[in-house]
Amino acid sequence: MDFKNLVVEAMSDVLDGSIDNQQISDLIETPKTSDLGDFAFPTFILAKTMHKAPNLIAGELVEKIDSKNFDKVEAKGAYVNFFTDKKAYSNDILHTVLTENDNYGNTKQGQGRNIPIDMSSPNIAKPMSMGHLRSTVIGNSISKIVTKIGFNPIKINHLGDWGTQFGKLIVAYKLWGSEEEVKKDPINNLLKYYVKFHEEAESKPELEDEARAWFKRIEDGDEEALKLWKWFREESLKEFNSIYERLGVTFDSYNGEAFYNDKMDDVVNELEDKGLLVESRGAYIVDLSAENLSPALIKKSDGATLYITRDLAAAMYRKKTYDFAKSIYVVGMEQADHFRKLKAVLKLMGHDWADDIIHIQFGLITTGGKKLSTRKGNVILLNEVLNDAEKLALEQIEEKNPNLENKEEVAKQVGVGAVVFHDLKNDRRDAFDFDLQEVVRFEGETGPYVQYSNARALSILRKAESTDYENADMLSLDDPNAWDTIKLLGTFPDIIQKAAKEYEPSVIAKYALRLAKSFNQYYAHSKILVDDDQKNARLALVKSVSIVLQMSLALLGVEAPEKM
Ligand code: ARG
């Protein structure tokens, strides 16, 4: 049943066609608190035509409105406040959640069309940074959100496995490295070489030339160079995969920058054919001054291609391969200019689908207010963060629930869940300062709090034994404490729409926190397992809350332990 529509119809009846239904619907607001009703119609717009003060109009309208479908209709200031028929609404929402279960909130609007999601995309031979963690978890969550509205996501790990840094790495490895060291602890040692390269190159600029020469050898397919490159890549991937496994994130493709190596000539040729390539001091660029952007550097004077050249090839490849509805890139906002240029060049090439490319930006993570730089070796190592989080989770469990079975497993779900949730709960564009103690806090606005609320709901259901609440008479549910929770359950489909439209997982995370909080309040004030004629209806509510909390956590890529 569409409860908002009941309000539109009631208003329309008394307005005698002076405002059409669509306009009425657009004007209707949701009051901040339940004591102002569930829907409010502001009368300001009528003041001009009715030549009266809005509060008088509100009073008169209330006299005329047929309130049979509502608990009550009241005038408050300039607003007409509608109080939904709680019993009818509760009955409707709870039955819908229970029957639709995991499908609650699903739509078919995507019609199965593809959305490639460029996500994670760390750089080989460097540690995965907090920025890559953000990209991984935001991308993963978006893939689940768009699935819910009927799209088919394709998760692509566009690995940074190509570029001049590999020349630097080979130079550094040959000068200061050993096979044994790399095998023992690949990323840390490769990083060590890389950092040393930059320190040494400050006083010995000739190292840079050597590095360029080595990268050229990789690009030209030189055997020794390629072998080292491949080896660095494999060792790094092993380590990245261990992190993905812990996070429960999978990919549909690991086609990174190197994959496009043999597809670059086509891009350069097309640019040339279309008269877009300009020579500038031996290099080739695309002039973007008409777009108010600095030029896109396509090919260096030594013939080496660049990050953007590979992204042009990748964008075209994805269009050809997936015929995408949208093509999204979950990458930090410091690359905003890069993606503007990418779109601008594609547009100049005549590809209208460039408009379907979306850069999903996110803010920087700092520590102690400072940016983290890989070059200086100043990075937060992700595996360590996850280890610490799991350890803290285990300590909490030991303290609160020492008899829990498979504590270690639950500690993993809670520790990792805490890190992921922390990352997703704020507007993705907000920068945040990384503080481990803050991340693994279990009270307040955290993942463990939501997980705990769900586990509590499940424990009530286990104790209840009866399971026929699915057919409960919700009309008997007459509990003012339940109302906010039921209303929140009812807004879940809108929450999905909003999160999908804005590509914003935080919409779901904030919702999950609100629902958990409201459920805990309900639980604190109502005896759920008392044997009376409302018991099954209360259990139906508890079950519905657990369904929606679990779905919300799943959409964020956070696990939901049954017991905590
Ligand atoms: N590897 C890049 C980095 O760490 C991110 C790549 C993002 N994806 C892309 N198609 N450009 O900065």
XYZ file of C-alpha atoms and ligand atoms in Angstrom:
576
model
C 0.000 0.000 0.000
C 1.258 3.464 -0.797
C 0.716 5.483 2.359
C 2.012 8.702 0.950
C -0.502 8.426 -1.817
C -3.334 8.352 0.715
C -2.121 11.777 1.819
C -1.926 13.020 -1.772
C -5.502 11.870 -2.387
C -6.846 13.374 0.814
C -5.205 16.703 -0.040
C -6.301 16.578 -3.637
C -9.933 16.103 -2.565
C -9.927 19.314 -0.570
C -7.856 21.400 -2.967
C -10.347 20.921 -5.817
C -7.723 20.621 -8.494
C -5.955 23.900 -7.751
C -2.691 21.942 -7.469
C -2.117 18.723 -9.380
C -1.284 15.463 -7.624
C 2.333 15.401 -8.708
C 2.862 18.833 -7.242
C 1.135 17.866 -4.012
C 3.343 14.831 -3.799
C 6.476 16.931 -4.320
C 5.409 19.364 -1.617
C 4.801 16.747 1.065
C 7.505 16.678 3.698
C 8.547 14.169 6.326
C 8.395 15.722 9.795
C 11.525 15.461 11.889
C 9.780 13.809 14.808
C 6.827 11.438 15.074
C 4.818 13.787 17.283
C 4.382 15.959 14.176
C 2.911 13.060 12.272
C 4.330 11.026 9.425
C 3.654 13.356 6.513
C 3.225 17.121 6.464
C 1.748 19.358 3.828
C 3.036 22.961 3.917
C 0.345 25.490 3.025
C 2.564 28.479 2.127
C 1.991 27.941 -1.560
C -1.772 28.472 -1.090
C -1.480 31.810 0.710
C -1.387 33.836 -2.497
C -4.440 32.316 -4.142
C -6.475 32.005 -0.958
C -5.489 35.431 0.350
C -5.051 34.118 3.858
C -2.296 33.432 6.322
C -0.879 29.875 5.980
C -1.769 28.875 9.552
C -5.414 29.819 8.955
C -5.420 27.815 5.749
C -3.973 24.792 7.552
C -6.736 25.041 10.164
C -9.489 25.255 7.557
C -8.125 22.389 5.488
C -8.033 20.096 8.503
C -11.762 20.727 9.065
C -12.504 19.538 5.539
C -10.115 16.597 5.163
C -11.612 13.132 5.318
C -9.484 11.473 7.992
C -10.857 7.950 7.718
C -7.552 6.527 6.414
C -5.472 8.143 9.142
C -5.052 7.901 12.875
C -5.534 11.645 12.897
C -4.985 14.829 10.868
C -3.892 17.996 12.643
C -2.984 21.583 11.858
C 0.258 22.785 13.337
C 1.417 26.246 12.291
C 1.419 26.395 8.515
C 1.396 22.620 8.174
C -1.262 19.969 7.866
C 0.153 16.959 9.684
C -0.991 13.464 8.792
C -0.690 10.590 11.212
C -0.607 7.322 9.297
C -2.945 4.530 10.343
C -0.305 2.716 12.365
C -1.990 -0.646 12.396
C -2.581 -0.769 8.674
C 0.929 0.444 8.013
C 2.584 -2.006 10.400
C 0.619 -4.850 8.939
C 1.595 -3.869 5.437
C 5.323 -3.296 6.039
C 5.968 -6.311 8.239
C 4.209 -8.674 5.871
C 6.128 -7.206 2.967
C 9.505 -7.604 4.675
C 8.749 -11.132 5.827
C 7.536 -12.343 2.454
C 10.100 -10.540 0.306
C 12.952 -11.266 2.687
C 16.307 -10.659 0.927
C 14.477 -9.252 -2.052
C 12.913 -6.449 -0.068
C 13.871 -3.181 -1.758
C 14.868 -4.853 -5.056
C 13.915 -3.283 -8.355
C 14.532 -4.117 -11.989
C 15.459 -0.630 -13.125
C 18.927 -1.713 -14.312
C 17.433 -4.293 -16.700
C 20.542 -6.410 -16.296
C 22.812 -3.846 -17.969
C 26.505 -3.806 -17.152
C 28.297 -1.395 -14.866
C 32.058 -1.940 -14.798
C 33.435 -0.743 -11.474
C 37.112 0.184 -11.486
C 38.060 -0.370 -7.870
C 40.939 -1.073 -5.496
C 43.606 -0.848 -8.236
C 46.701 -0.763 -6.026
C 50.163 -0.388 -7.451
C 52.385 -3.396 -7.799
C 55.450 -3.444 -5.572
C 53.959 -0.950 -3.183
C 51.866 -1.618 -0.122
C 48.154 -1.291 -0.504
C 47.363 2.068 1.049
C 44.380 3.224 3.068
C 43.253 4.956 -0.123
C 43.170 1.625 -1.915
C 41.287 0.155 1.016
C 38.705 2.903 0.630
C 38.418 2.231 -3.077
C 38.062 -1.503 -2.419
C 35.328 -1.278 0.182
C 33.420 1.577 -1.461
C 33.556 -0.185 -4.835
C 32.506 -3.479 -3.307
C 29.544 -1.880 -1.590
C 28.496 -0.023 -4.738
C 28.603 -3.309 -6.649
C 26.080 -4.747 -4.204
C 23.897 -1.650 -4.238
C 23.621 -1.521 -8.027
C 22.867 -5.248 -8.083
C 19.896 -4.556 -5.854
C 18.402 -2.258 -8.453
C 18.938 -4.684 -11.287
C 22.322 -3.830 -12.798
C 25.154 -6.261 -13.390
C 28.376 -4.957 -11.831
C 31.768 -6.017 -13.163
C 34.447 -5.496 -10.538
C 37.710 -4.595 -12.200
C 41.009 -4.350 -10.375
C 42.903 -1.963 -12.646
C 46.273 -2.849 -11.174
C 49.038 -0.282 -11.394
C 51.357 -2.790 -12.988
C 52.931 -0.607 -15.640
C 54.853 2.614 -15.712
C 58.234 4.164 -15.053
C 58.228 3.052 -11.424
C 59.048 -0.449 -12.627
C 62.199 0.901 -14.206
C 63.109 2.454 -10.864
C 62.391 -0.765 -9.097
C 64.612 -2.809 -11.362
C 67.477 -0.339 -10.945
C 67.044 -0.386 -7.179
C 66.697 -4.165 -7.010
C 69.845 -4.670 -9.041
C 71.789 -2.214 -6.904
C 70.589 -3.026 -3.410
C 68.230 -5.987 -3.483
C 68.332 -9.751 -3.370
C 66.032 -12.504 -4.522
C 66.021 -13.981 -1.050
C 64.789 -10.762 0.551
C 62.007 -10.295 -1.979
C 60.805 -13.864 -1.513
C 60.722 -13.487 2.244
C 58.698 -10.288 2.455
C 57.966 -9.032 -1.032
C 56.097 -5.788 -0.604
C 58.048 -4.425 2.315
C 61.345 -5.107 0.611
C 60.262 -3.841 -2.776
C 59.039 -0.726 -1.029
C 62.355 -0.419 0.747
C 64.168 -0.456 -2.607
C 61.754 2.039 -4.040
C 62.192 4.428 -1.120
C 65.956 4.061 -1.326
C 65.840 4.821 -5.034
C 64.197 8.167 -4.354
C 66.623 9.040 -1.589
C 69.640 8.209 -3.726
C 68.267 9.810 -6.880
C 68.208 13.175 -5.163
C 71.981 13.332 -5.285
C 72.457 11.004 -8.297
C 70.033 12.108 -11.009
C 71.592 9.653 -13.488
C 69.618 6.926 -11.672
C 66.464 8.397 -13.179
C 67.881 7.950 -16.671
C 68.741 4.350 -15.951
C 65.235 3.769 -14.643
C 63.707 5.224 -17.786
C 65.906 2.975 -19.884
C 64.800 -0.097 -17.943
C 61.163 0.760 -18.288
C 61.669 1.185 -22.014
C 63.149 -2.316 -22.046
C 60.031 -3.666 -20.340
C 57.824 -1.952 -22.897
C 59.921 -3.335 -25.732
C 59.593 -6.864 -24.364
C 63.211 -7.379 -23.305
C 63.450 -10.797 -21.683
C 65.304 -9.956 -18.483
C 63.243 -6.853 -17.841
C 59.960 -8.669 -18.432
C 60.946 -11.531 -16.183
C 61.661 -9.223 -13.263
C 58.489 -7.269 -13.879
C 56.396 -10.428 -13.919
C 57.986 -11.683 -10.739
C 57.406 -8.422 -8.848
C 53.803 -8.507 -10.030
C 53.166 -12.068 -8.887
C 54.700 -11.563 -5.477
C 52.692 -8.390 -4.919
C 49.442 -9.963 -6.061
C 49.834 -12.772 -3.559
C 49.904 -10.250 -0.802
C 47.029 -8.156 -2.150
C 44.933 -11.285 -2.492
C 45.462 -12.119 1.145
C 43.939 -8.749 2.033
C 41.020 -9.193 -0.368
C 40.350 -12.557 1.164
C 40.194 -11.060 4.634
C 37.838 -8.376 3.389
C 35.720 -10.904 1.498
C 36.117 -8.970 -1.736
C 36.415 -10.686 -5.117
C 37.058 -9.312 -8.602
C 35.775 -10.206 -12.023
C 38.913 -8.960 -13.724
C 42.509 -8.171 -12.835
C 43.211 -6.460 -16.123
C 45.564 -3.751 -14.989
C 47.484 -1.131 -16.883
C 49.816 -3.662 -18.501
C 46.844 -5.395 -20.130
C 46.444 -2.363 -22.358
C 50.035 -2.288 -23.543
C 49.144 -3.789 -26.917
C 46.002 -1.684 -27.219
C 47.745 1.651 -26.966
C 48.755 2.027 -30.616
C 45.098 1.985 -31.614
C 44.380 4.840 -29.238
C 47.320 6.891 -30.445
C 46.371 6.212 -34.071
C 42.762 7.167 -33.545
C 43.835 10.397 -31.865
C 46.128 11.093 -34.764
C 43.498 10.296 -37.413
C 41.084 12.624 -35.725
C 43.690 15.369 -35.753
C 43.826 15.649 -31.992
C 47.466 14.774 -31.408
C 49.822 17.745 -31.166
C 53.579 17.554 -30.965
C 55.076 19.460 -28.112
C 58.813 19.361 -27.452
C 59.101 15.870 -28.875
C 56.153 14.550 -26.863
C 52.556 14.118 -28.014
C 49.694 15.806 -26.264
C 45.991 16.542 -26.680
C 45.234 20.189 -26.186
C 42.378 20.653 -23.723
C 42.561 24.409 -23.268
C 39.043 24.765 -24.698
C 37.937 22.645 -21.734
C 39.971 24.751 -19.327
C 42.210 21.810 -18.573
C 45.932 21.373 -18.913
C 46.972 19.224 -21.893
C 46.726 15.443 -21.730
C 50.206 13.988 -22.201
C 49.713 10.910 -24.373
C 53.222 9.876 -25.338
C 56.567 10.974 -23.976
C 59.474 11.964 -26.188
C 61.082 8.544 -25.645
C 57.893 6.896 -26.900
C 56.721 5.716 -23.476
C 52.973 5.929 -22.885
C 51.338 7.332 -19.785
C 48.723 6.623 -17.166
C 46.077 8.488 -19.146
C 46.959 6.710 -22.403
C 46.316 3.418 -20.679
C 43.070 4.741 -19.208
C 41.899 5.820 -22.654
C 42.567 2.312 -23.949
C 40.820 0.833 -20.913
C 37.734 3.032 -21.290
C 37.366 2.082 -24.946
C 37.967 -1.572 -24.217
C 35.276 -1.545 -21.530
C 32.755 0.097 -23.827
C 33.453 -2.471 -26.519
C 33.463 -5.442 -24.140
C 30.623 -4.593 -21.780
C 28.493 -2.066 -23.646
C 28.084 -0.431 -20.248
C 25.184 1.623 -18.934
C 27.630 3.518 -16.716
C 31.349 3.024 -16.255
C 32.502 3.959 -12.809
C 35.883 4.579 -11.254
C 36.258 4.529 -7.492
C 39.383 6.620 -7.078
C 40.510 9.299 -4.635
C 39.538 12.865 -5.384
C 43.120 13.909 -5.921
C 42.675 12.315 -9.340
C 39.669 14.445 -10.260
C 41.631 16.278 -12.948
C 42.840 13.043 -14.456
C 39.270 11.824 -14.926
C 38.110 15.183 -16.251
C 40.830 14.971 -18.853
C 40.001 11.370 -19.664
C 36.388 12.281 -20.336
C 37.361 15.402 -22.265
C 39.672 13.492 -24.611
C 37.049 10.788 -25.220
C 34.499 13.498 -25.956
C 36.834 15.164 -28.458
C 37.250 11.759 -30.099
C 33.494 11.784 -30.620
C 32.532 9.144 -28.063
C 29.253 10.378 -26.523
C 29.374 7.569 -24.005
C 32.100 9.583 -22.270
C 29.163 11.100 -20.382
C 28.499 7.703 -18.810
C 31.927 7.672 -17.198
C 31.622 8.549 -13.547
C 34.466 9.267 -11.198
C 33.319 8.201 -7.735
C 35.560 10.359 -5.616
C 36.497 9.888 -2.018
C 38.437 11.921 0.496
C 41.938 11.477 1.713
C 42.874 9.528 4.812
C 45.497 11.296 6.876
C 47.298 10.377 10.080
C 47.929 13.040 12.627
C 46.644 15.481 9.999
C 49.332 14.519 7.475
C 48.986 12.978 4.080
C 50.453 9.496 3.724
C 53.068 9.173 1.059
C 54.362 5.875 -0.294
C 57.518 7.463 -1.562
C 58.649 8.353 1.894
C 57.625 4.923 3.134
C 55.050 6.585 5.325
C 52.090 4.260 4.938
C 49.679 2.486 7.195
C 50.027 -1.178 6.477
C 46.618 -2.614 5.982
C 47.282 -6.114 7.148
C 48.507 -4.723 10.435
C 45.393 -2.607 10.830
C 43.226 -5.680 10.253
C 45.329 -7.744 12.677
C 44.982 -5.121 15.383
C 41.260 -4.810 14.818
C 40.755 -8.555 15.108
C 42.849 -8.674 18.239
C 40.835 -5.916 19.877
C 37.613 -7.636 18.849
C 38.780 -10.865 20.452
C 39.627 -9.048 23.689
C 36.136 -7.597 23.819
C 34.541 -10.950 23.199
C 36.663 -12.570 25.919
C 35.434 -9.919 28.262
C 31.757 -9.872 27.361
C 30.968 -13.352 26.151
C 33.786 -15.728 27.129
C 31.739 -18.851 26.417
C 30.986 -17.996 22.811
C 31.720 -20.826 20.371
C 34.205 -20.114 17.577
C 35.386 -16.861 19.158
C 38.255 -16.456 16.712
C 35.976 -16.634 13.721
C 33.564 -14.098 15.210
C 36.483 -11.834 16.165
C 37.501 -11.819 12.510
C 34.028 -10.870 11.370
C 33.781 -8.152 13.988
C 37.314 -6.758 13.594
C 37.207 -6.584 9.823
C 33.603 -5.397 9.950
C 34.657 -2.540 12.215
C 37.316 -1.354 9.779
C 35.040 -1.603 6.754
C 32.075 0.037 8.443
C 34.215 2.867 9.765
C 35.321 3.583 6.254
C 31.807 3.555 4.834
C 29.813 5.402 7.443
C 30.850 8.903 6.435
C 30.056 10.702 3.210
C 32.702 9.263 0.914
C 34.008 12.721 0.011
C 34.836 13.547 3.618
C 38.478 13.212 4.506
C 39.197 11.532 7.796
C 42.089 11.136 10.105
C 42.976 7.544 10.737
C 43.009 6.516 14.368
C 42.989 2.796 15.089
C 41.428 3.179 18.537
C 38.586 5.059 16.916
C 38.170 2.448 14.178
C 37.828 -0.501 16.510
C 35.564 1.122 19.040
C 32.576 -1.145 19.529
C 30.076 1.206 21.043
C 28.261 4.081 19.384
C 28.182 4.530 15.655
C 30.145 1.463 14.657
C 29.841 -1.710 12.647
C 30.057 -3.929 15.737
C 27.102 -2.027 17.198
C 24.975 -2.916 14.171
C 26.276 -6.489 14.175
C 25.498 -6.760 17.862
C 21.954 -5.468 17.402
C 21.327 -8.099 14.762
C 22.805 -10.862 16.945
C 20.527 -9.736 19.735
C 17.475 -9.934 17.456
C 18.507 -13.428 16.374
C 18.931 -14.510 19.964
C 15.397 -13.374 20.801
C 14.080 -15.359 17.847
C 15.980 -18.451 19.003
C 14.506 -18.146 22.463
C 10.997 -17.639 21.115
C 10.861 -21.124 19.652
C 7.613 -20.363 17.872
C 8.090 -19.576 14.209
C 4.609 -18.906 12.957
C 4.995 -15.158 13.380
C 5.056 -14.875 9.630
C 1.300 -15.228 9.732
C 0.906 -13.059 12.790
C -1.873 -10.564 12.959
C 0.158 -7.371 12.873
C -3.022 -5.408 13.383
C -2.783 -6.367 17.008
C 0.587 -4.662 17.379
C -0.197 -1.679 19.482
C 3.058 -0.430 20.885
C 4.132 3.193 20.537
C 7.771 2.138 20.983
C 7.547 -0.017 17.894
C 6.386 2.726 15.600
C 9.708 4.407 14.770
C 11.288 1.059 14.030
C 8.462 0.026 11.734
C 8.599 3.341 9.941
C 12.330 2.912 9.390
C 11.741 -0.554 7.973
C 9.269 1.023 5.587
C 11.833 3.506 4.239
C 14.405 0.848 3.294
C 13.454 0.811 -0.419
C 13.908 4.599 -0.569
C 17.269 4.253 1.143
C 18.398 1.828 -1.560
C 17.293 4.269 -4.237
C 19.144 7.144 -2.629
C 22.329 5.134 -2.088
C 22.237 3.939 -5.696
C 21.548 7.351 -7.155
C 24.397 8.970 -5.246
C 26.715 5.942 -5.339
C 26.957 6.489 -1.628
C 27.330 3.517 0.757
C 27.180 5.864 3.748
C 23.446 6.244 3.114
C 23.075 2.543 3.950
C 25.521 2.676 6.874
C 23.734 5.614 8.475
C 20.412 3.911 7.956
C 21.673 0.705 9.583
C 22.820 2.707 12.607
C 19.440 4.394 12.904
C 17.568 1.124 12.601
C 19.817 -0.584 15.153
C 19.385 2.282 17.582
C 15.643 2.402 17.168
C 15.385 -1.365 17.606
C 17.484 -1.236 20.779
C 15.188 1.430 22.157
C 12.162 -0.646 21.341
C 13.747 -3.659 22.965
C 14.592 -1.705 26.103
C 10.962 -0.660 26.549
C 8.980 -3.679 25.452
C 8.863 -7.201 26.751
C 8.954 -9.202 23.580
C 8.638 -12.764 24.815
C 5.646 -12.259 27.088
C 2.794 -14.628 26.200
C -0.036 -12.426 25.065
C -1.903 -11.923 21.829
C 0.716 -9.503 20.490
C 3.676 -11.816 20.937
C 3.756 -13.086 17.376
C 3.435 -9.599 15.994
C 6.380 -8.468 18.139
C 8.406 -11.423 16.923
C 7.489 -10.545 13.363
C 8.947 -7.119 14.014
C 12.140 -8.559 15.487
C 12.497 -10.906 12.537
C 11.932 -8.050 10.072
C 14.590 -5.950 11.814
C 17.090 -8.784 11.567
C 16.314 -9.279 7.874
C 16.873 -5.614 7.090
C 19.936 -5.207 9.332
C 21.548 -8.236 7.704
C 20.737 -6.930 4.269
C 22.201 -3.539 5.132
C 25.405 -5.093 6.438
C 25.619 -7.298 3.355
C 25.259 -4.244 1.125
C 28.243 -2.737 2.900
C 30.255 -5.941 2.569
C 30.200 -6.499 6.332
C 29.453 -9.907 7.800
C 26.697 -10.528 10.315
C 27.690 -13.052 12.989
C 24.743 -14.954 14.449
C 26.112 -14.770 17.961
C 28.479 -12.257 19.454
N 46.751 2.651 -9.493
C 46.202 3.960 -9.332
C 46.687 4.593 -8.024
O 46.992 3.885 -7.090
C 44.713 3.967 -9.315
C 44.071 3.490 -10.590
C 42.650 3.901 -10.690
N 41.989 3.438 -11.865
C 42.165 3.943 -13.086
N 41.530 3.395 -14.076
N 42.904 5.006 -13.295
O 46.750 5.794 -7.936
